[in-house]
Short mmCIF file of C-alpha atoms in Angstrom, two decimals:
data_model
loop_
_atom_site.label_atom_id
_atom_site.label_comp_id
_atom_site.label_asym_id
_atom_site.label_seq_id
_atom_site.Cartn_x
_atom_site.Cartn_y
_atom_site.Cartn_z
CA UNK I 1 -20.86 11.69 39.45
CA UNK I 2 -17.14 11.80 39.23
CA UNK I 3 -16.96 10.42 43.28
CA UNK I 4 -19.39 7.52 41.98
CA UNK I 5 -17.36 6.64 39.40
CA UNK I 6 -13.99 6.39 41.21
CA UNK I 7 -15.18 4.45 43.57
CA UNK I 8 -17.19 1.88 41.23
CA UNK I 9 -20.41 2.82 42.63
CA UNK I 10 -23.21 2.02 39.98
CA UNK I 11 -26.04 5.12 39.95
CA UNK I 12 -28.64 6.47 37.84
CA UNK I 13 -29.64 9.94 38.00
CA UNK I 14 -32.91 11.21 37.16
CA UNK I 15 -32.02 14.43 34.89
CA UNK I 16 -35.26 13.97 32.86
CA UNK I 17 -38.70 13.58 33.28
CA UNK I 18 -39.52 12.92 29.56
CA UNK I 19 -38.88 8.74 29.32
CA UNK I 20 -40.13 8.31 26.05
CA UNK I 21 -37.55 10.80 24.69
CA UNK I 22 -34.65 8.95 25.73
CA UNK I 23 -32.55 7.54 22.96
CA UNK I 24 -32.68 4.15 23.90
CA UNK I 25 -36.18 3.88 24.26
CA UNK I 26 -36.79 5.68 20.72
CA UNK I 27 -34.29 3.28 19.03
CA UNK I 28 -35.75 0.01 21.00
CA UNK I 29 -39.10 1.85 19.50
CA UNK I 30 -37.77 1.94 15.96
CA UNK I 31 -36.29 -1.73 16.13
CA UNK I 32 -39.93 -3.06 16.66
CA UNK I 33 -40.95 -1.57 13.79
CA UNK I 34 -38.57 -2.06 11.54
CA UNK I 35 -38.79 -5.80 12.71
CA UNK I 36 -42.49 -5.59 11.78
CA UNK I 37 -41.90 -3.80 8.57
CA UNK I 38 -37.81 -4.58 7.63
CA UNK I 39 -38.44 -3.11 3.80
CA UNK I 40 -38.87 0.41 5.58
CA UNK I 41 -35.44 1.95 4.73
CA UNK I 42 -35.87 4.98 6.80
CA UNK I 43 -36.45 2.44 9.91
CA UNK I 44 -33.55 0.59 8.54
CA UNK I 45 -31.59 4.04 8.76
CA UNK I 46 -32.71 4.71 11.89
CA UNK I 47 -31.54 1.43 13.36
CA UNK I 48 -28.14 1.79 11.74
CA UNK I 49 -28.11 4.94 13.46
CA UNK I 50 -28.76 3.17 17.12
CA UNK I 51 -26.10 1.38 19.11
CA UNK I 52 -28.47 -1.79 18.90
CA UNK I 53 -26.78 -2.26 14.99
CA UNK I 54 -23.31 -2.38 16.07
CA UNK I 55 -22.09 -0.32 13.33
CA UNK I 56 -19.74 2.65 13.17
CA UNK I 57 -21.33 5.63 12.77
CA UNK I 58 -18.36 6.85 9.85
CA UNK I 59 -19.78 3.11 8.29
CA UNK I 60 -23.18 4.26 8.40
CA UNK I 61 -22.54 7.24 6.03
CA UNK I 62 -20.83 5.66 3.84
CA UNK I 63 -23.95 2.73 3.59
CA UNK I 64 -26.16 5.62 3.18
CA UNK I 65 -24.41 7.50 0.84
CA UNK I 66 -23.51 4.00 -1.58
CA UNK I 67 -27.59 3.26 -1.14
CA UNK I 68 -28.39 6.99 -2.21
CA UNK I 69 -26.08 6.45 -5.22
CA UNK I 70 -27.63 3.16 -6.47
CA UNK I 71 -31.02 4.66 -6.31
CA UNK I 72 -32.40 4.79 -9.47
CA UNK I 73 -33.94 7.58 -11.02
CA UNK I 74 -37.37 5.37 -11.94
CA UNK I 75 -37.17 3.66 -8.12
CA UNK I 76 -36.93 5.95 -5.08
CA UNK I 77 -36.58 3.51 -2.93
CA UNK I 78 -33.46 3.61 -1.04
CA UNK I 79 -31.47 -0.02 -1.38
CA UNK I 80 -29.88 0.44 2.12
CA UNK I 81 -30.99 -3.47 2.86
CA UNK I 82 -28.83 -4.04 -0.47
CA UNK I 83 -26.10 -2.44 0.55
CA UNK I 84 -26.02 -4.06 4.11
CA UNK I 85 -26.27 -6.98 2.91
CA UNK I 86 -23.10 -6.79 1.18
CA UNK I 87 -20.96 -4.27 3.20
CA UNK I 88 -22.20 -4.91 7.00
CA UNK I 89 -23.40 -9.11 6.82
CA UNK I 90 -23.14 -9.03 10.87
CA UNK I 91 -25.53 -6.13 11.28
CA UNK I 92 -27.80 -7.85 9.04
CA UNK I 93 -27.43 -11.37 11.07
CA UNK I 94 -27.78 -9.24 14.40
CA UNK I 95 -31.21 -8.07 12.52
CA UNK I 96 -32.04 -11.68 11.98
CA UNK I 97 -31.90 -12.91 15.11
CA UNK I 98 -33.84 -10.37 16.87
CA UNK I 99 -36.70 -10.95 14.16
CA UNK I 100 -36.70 -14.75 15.11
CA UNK I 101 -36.83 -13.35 18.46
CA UNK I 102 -39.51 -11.32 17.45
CA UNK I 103 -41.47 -14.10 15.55
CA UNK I 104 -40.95 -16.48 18.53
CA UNK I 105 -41.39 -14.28 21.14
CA UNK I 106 -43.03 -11.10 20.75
CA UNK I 107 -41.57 -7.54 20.81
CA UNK I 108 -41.62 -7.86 25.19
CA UNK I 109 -38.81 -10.59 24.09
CA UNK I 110 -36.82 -8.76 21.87
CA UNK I 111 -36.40 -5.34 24.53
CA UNK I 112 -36.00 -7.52 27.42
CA UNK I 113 -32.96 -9.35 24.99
CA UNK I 114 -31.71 -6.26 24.22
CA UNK I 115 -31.77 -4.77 28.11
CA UNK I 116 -29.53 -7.60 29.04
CA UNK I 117 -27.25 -8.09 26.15
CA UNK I 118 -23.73 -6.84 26.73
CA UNK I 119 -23.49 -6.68 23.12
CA UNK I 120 -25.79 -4.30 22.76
CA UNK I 121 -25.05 -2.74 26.14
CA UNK I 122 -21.67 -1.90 24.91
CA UNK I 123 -22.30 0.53 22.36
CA UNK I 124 -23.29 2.62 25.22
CA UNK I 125 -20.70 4.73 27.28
CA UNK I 126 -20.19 3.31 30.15
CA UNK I 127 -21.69 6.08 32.27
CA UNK I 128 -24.99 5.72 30.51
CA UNK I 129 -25.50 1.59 30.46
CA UNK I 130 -26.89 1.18 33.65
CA UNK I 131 -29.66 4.09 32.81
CA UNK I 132 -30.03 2.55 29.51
CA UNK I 133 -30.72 -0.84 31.08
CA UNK I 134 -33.09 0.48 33.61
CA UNK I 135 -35.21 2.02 30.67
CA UNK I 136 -34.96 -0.74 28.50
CA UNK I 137 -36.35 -2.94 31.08
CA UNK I 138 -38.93 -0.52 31.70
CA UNK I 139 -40.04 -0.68 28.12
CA UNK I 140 -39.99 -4.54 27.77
CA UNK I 141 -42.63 -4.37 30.84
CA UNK I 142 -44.39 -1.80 29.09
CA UNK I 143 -44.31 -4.12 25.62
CA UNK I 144 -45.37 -7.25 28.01
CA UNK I 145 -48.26 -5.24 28.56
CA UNK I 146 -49.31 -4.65 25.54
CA UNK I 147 -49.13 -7.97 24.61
CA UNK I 148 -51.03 -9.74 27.36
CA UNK I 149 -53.78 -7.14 26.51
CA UNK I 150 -53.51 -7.04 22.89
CA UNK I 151 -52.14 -10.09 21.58
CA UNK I 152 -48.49 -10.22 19.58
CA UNK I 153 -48.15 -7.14 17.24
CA UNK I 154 -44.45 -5.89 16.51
CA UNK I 155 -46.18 -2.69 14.47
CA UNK I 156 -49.47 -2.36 17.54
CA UNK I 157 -46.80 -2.55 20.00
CA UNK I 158 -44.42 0.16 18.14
CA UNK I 159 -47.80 1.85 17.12
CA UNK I 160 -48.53 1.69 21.16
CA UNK I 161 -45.05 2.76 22.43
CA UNK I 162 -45.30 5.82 20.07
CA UNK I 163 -47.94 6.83 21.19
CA UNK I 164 -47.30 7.07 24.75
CA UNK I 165 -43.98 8.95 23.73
CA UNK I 166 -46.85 11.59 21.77
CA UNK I 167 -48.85 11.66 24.51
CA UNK I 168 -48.42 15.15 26.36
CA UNK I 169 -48.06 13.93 30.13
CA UNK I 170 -44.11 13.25 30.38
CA UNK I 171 -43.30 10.33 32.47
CA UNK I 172 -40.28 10.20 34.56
CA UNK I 173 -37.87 7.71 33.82
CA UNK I 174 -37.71 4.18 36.06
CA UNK I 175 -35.12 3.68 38.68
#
């Protein structure tokens, strides 16, 4: 790995044969539904959590603590969108645009976006973008699929994508 890397080659290695356990593919997962339901504040956590939101992880703490304190006792509902809103307004327009993409598009569009953005790319060590992109594609072709078959479903296709990743065959991951 270390000879690769001094000498700039690009290279995925195939450690794992579980695909549908890999980070990125969980959080790309998560995305879709909390696009499809964005009032879900453990979805919303679990994005914030991702390298897709852009935010700090020492920031996400401090959203989640603030949100637990403003709960009410009457209301359990976590106000995490609340406190976004206020505290982090570039995560929340990052989360906008991929639900346009979403409503426009379909949930194929919003992976494949998310494959190819160096934005999002960049929250990934460097050692791990080019595996990240590789699986990322992967998944947009798997959400394509769905789609063509099922019609346009942010929630089906997370539904779908779930349940391949609870499925007991692993699947190796794509080159």
């Amino acid at each position: 790995e270390r000879a690769f890397g001094r000498v700039g080659v690009t290279y995925v290695l195939c450690t794992s044969k579980d695909y549908y356990s890999r980070s990125e593919v969980l959080d790309a997962v998560n995305l879709l539904r909390l696009l499809a339901e964005p009032d879900d504040a453990l979805c919303m956590i679990g994005w914030l959590e991702s390298p897709f939101s852009g935010v700090a992880p020492q920031e996400v703490s401090a959203y989640i603590k603030e949100a637990c304190e403003r709960r009410s006792p009457l209301n359990l509902q976590m106000p995490i969108a609340a406190v976004l809103a206020e505290k982090a307004p570039a995560a929340v327009e990052r989360l906008t645009e991929l639900r346009k993409t979403a409503d426009l598009c379909g949930a194929a569009a919003v992976v494949a976006e998310i494959s190819k953005s160096q934005e999002y790319l960049s929250f990934f060590e460097p050692d791990k973008r080019c595996r990240a992109t590789a699986n990322l594609s992967h998944l947009a072709l798997l959400a394509e699929e769905y789609e063509s078959s099922q019609g346009r479903s942010l929630i089906g296709c997370a539904d779908y994508l779930s349940g391949a990743a609870s499925d007991d065959k692993a699947q190796e991951e794509p080159d």
